[in-house]
mmCIF file of C-alpha atoms in Angstrom:
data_model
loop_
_atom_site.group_PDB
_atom_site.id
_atom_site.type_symbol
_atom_site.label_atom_id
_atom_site.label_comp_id
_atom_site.label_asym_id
_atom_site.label_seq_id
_atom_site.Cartn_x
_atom_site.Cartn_y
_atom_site.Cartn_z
ATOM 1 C CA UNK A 9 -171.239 29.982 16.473
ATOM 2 C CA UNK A 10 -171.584 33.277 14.787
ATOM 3 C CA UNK A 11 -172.064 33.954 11.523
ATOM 4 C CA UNK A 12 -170.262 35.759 9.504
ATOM 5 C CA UNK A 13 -171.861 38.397 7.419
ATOM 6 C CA UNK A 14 -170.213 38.558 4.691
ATOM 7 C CA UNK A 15 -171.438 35.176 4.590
ATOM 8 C CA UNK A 16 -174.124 35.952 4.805
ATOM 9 C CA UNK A 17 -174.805 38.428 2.526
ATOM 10 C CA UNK A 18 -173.156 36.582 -0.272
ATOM 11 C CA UNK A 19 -175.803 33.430 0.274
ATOM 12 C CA UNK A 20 -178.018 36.245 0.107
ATOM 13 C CA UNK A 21 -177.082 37.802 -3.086
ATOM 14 C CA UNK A 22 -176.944 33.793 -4.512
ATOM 15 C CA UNK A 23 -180.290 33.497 -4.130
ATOM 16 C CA UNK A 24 -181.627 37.273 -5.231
ATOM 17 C CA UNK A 25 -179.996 35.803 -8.844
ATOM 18 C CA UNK A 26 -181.469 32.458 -8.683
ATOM 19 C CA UNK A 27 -184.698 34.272 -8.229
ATOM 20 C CA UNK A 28 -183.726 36.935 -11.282
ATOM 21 C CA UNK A 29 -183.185 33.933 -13.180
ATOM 22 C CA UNK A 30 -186.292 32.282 -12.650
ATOM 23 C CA UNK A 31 -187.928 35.720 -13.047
ATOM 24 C CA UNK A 32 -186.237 36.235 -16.520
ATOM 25 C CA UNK A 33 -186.980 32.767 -17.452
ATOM 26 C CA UNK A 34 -191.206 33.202 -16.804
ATOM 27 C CA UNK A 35 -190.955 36.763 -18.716
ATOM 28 C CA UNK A 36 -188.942 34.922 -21.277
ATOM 29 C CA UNK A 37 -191.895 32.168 -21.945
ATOM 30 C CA UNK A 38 -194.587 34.679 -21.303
ATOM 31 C CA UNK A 39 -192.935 37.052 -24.173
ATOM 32 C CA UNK A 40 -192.943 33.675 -26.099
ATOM 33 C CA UNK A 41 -196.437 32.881 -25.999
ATOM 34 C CA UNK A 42 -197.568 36.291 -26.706
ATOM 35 C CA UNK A 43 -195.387 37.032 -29.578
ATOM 36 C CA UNK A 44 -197.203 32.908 -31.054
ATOM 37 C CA UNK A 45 -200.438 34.390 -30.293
ATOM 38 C CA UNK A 46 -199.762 37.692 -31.935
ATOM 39 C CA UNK A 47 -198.601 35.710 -34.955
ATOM 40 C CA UNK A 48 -201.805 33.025 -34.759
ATOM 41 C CA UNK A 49 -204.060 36.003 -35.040
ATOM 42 C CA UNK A 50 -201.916 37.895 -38.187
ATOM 43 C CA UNK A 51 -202.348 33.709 -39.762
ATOM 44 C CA UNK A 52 -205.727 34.112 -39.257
ATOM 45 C CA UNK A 53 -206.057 37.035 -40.869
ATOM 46 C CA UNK A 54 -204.524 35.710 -43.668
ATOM 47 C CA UNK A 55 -206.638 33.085 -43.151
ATOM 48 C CA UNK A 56 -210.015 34.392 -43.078
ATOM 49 C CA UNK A 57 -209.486 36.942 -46.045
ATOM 50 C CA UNK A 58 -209.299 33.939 -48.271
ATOM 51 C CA UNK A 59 -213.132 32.878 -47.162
ATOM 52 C CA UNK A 60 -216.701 34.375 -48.395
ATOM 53 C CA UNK A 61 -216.158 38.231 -48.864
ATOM 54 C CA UNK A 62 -219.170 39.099 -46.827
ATOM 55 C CA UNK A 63 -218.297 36.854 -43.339
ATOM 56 C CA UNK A 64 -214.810 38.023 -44.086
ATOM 57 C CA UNK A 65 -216.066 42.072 -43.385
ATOM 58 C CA UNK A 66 -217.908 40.937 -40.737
ATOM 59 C CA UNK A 67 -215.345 39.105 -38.832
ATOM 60 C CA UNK A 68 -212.522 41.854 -39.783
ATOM 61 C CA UNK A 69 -213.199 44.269 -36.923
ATOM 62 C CA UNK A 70 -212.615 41.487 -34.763
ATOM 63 C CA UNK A 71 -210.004 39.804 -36.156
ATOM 64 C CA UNK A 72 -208.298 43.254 -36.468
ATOM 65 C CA UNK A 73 -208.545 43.988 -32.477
ATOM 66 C CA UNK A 74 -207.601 40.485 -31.732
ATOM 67 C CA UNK A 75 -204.075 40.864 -33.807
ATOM 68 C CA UNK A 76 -203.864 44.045 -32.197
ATOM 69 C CA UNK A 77 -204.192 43.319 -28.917
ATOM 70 C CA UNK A 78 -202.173 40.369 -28.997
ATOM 71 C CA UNK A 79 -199.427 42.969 -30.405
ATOM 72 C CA UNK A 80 -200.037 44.872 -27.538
ATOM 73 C CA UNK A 81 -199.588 41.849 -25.191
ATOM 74 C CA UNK A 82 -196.451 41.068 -27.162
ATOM 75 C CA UNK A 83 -195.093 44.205 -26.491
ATOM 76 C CA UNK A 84 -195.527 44.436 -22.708
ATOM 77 C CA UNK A 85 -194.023 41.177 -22.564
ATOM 78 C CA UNK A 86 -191.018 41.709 -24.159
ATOM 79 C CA UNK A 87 -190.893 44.823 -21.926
ATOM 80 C CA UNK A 88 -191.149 42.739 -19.071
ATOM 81 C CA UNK A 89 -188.853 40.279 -20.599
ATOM 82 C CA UNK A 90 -186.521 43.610 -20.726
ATOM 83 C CA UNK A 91 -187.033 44.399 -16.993
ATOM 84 C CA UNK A 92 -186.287 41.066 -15.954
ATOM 85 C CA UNK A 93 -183.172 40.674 -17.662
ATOM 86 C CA UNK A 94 -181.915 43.953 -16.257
ATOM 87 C CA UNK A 95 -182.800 43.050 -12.782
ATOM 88 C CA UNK A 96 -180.536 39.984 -13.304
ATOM 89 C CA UNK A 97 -177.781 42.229 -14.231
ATOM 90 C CA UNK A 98 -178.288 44.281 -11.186
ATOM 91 C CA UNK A 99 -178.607 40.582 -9.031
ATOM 92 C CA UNK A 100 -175.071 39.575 -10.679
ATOM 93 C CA UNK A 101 -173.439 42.852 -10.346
ATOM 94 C CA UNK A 102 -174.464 43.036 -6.354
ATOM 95 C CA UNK A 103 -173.065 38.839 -6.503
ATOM 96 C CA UNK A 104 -169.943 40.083 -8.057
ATOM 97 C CA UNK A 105 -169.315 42.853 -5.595
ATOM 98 C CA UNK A 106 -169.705 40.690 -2.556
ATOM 99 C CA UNK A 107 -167.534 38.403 -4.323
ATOM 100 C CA UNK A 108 -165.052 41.214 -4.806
ATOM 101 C CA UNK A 109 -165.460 42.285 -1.045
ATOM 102 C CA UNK A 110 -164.427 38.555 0.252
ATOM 103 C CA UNK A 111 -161.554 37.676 -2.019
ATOM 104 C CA UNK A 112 -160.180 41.674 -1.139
ATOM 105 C CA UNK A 113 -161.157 40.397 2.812
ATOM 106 C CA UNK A 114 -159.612 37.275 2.144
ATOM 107 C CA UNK A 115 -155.987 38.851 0.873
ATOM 108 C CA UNK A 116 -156.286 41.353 3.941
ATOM 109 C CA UNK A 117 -156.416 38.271 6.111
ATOM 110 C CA UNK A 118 -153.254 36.731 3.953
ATOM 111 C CA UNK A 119 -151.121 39.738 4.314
ATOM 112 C CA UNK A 120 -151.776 39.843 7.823
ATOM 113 C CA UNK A 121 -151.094 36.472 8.570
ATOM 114 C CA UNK A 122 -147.455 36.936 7.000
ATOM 115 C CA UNK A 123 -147.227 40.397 8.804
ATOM 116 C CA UNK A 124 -147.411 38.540 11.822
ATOM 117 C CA UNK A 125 -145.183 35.539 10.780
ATOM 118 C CA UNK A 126 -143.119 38.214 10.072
ATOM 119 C CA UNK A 127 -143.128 40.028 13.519
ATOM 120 C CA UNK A 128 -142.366 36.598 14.984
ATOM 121 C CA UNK A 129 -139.216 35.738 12.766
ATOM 122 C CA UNK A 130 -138.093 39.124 13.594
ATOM 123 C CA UNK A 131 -138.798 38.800 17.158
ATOM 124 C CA UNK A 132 -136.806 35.527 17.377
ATOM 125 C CA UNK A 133 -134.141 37.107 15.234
ATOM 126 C CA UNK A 134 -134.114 39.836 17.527
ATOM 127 C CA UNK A 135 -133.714 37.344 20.947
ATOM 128 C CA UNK A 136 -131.007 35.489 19.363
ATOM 129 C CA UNK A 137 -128.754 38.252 18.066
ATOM 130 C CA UNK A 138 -129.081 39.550 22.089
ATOM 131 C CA UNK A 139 -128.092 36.390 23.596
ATOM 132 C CA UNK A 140 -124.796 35.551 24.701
ATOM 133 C CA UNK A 141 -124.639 32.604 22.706
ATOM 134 C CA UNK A 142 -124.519 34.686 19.559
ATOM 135 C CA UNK A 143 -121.313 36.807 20.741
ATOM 136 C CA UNK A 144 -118.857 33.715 20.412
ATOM 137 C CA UNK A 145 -120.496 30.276 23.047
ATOM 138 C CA UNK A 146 -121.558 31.986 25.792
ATOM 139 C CA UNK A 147 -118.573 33.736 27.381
ATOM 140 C CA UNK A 148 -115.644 31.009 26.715
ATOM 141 C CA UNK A 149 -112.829 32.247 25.066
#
């Protein structure tokens, strides 16, 4: 049996979303995580600048890259959190056109299903109104 594939491509564009969803969702956590770890290193910050004065200078450098990298890592994330998201939109707008394309396939097939019920009525209209049957039984009279 052959596929159709419009089918086709709709089961297609299913999954393509299902994967932009699972794609968002990952970004989504990752952009989670970094944006905790990015506010673990500003509490320990806080943390550390209430300790001795002199381990405090010599742990600031470090703390200081720490918080910013982890900003930095926050940052990418949420861009990819960004990216993902769009791609989703893209995934659902190429669903949504398939979709589109079969229910606009779908009504083409309707209308010419009654075109064609049509003909036929007219056809058998047509047969009857020539017969002699029509013009008064056939000839009696």
């Amino acid at each position: 049996m052959r596929r159709d594939p419009l089918t086709v491509l709709a089961r297609l564009r299913e999954v393509e979303v299902m994967q932009a969803r699972r794609a968002l969702a990952g970004e989504a956590a990752a952009r989670d995580a970094a944006i905790t770890r990015e506010a673990e290193a500003m509490q320990a910050l806080r943390d550390e600048a209430g300790q001795d004065g002199q381990a405090y200078a010599a742990w600031l450098p470090r703390g200081l890259a720490l918080r910013d990298a982890a900003a930095d890592a926050a940052e990418q994330a949420e861009q990819r959190a960004r990216a993902a998201a769009a791609a989703l939109g893209e995934a659902r707008a190429a669903e949504r056109t398939v979709e589109r394309l079969a229910a606009l396939r779908a009504s083409e097939a309707r209308r010419a299903a009654r075109r064609a019920e049509q003909r036929v009525l007219d056809e058998a209209g047509a047969r009857r109104a020539a017969s002699p049957a029509a013009f008064g039984g056939g000839g009696q009279g």
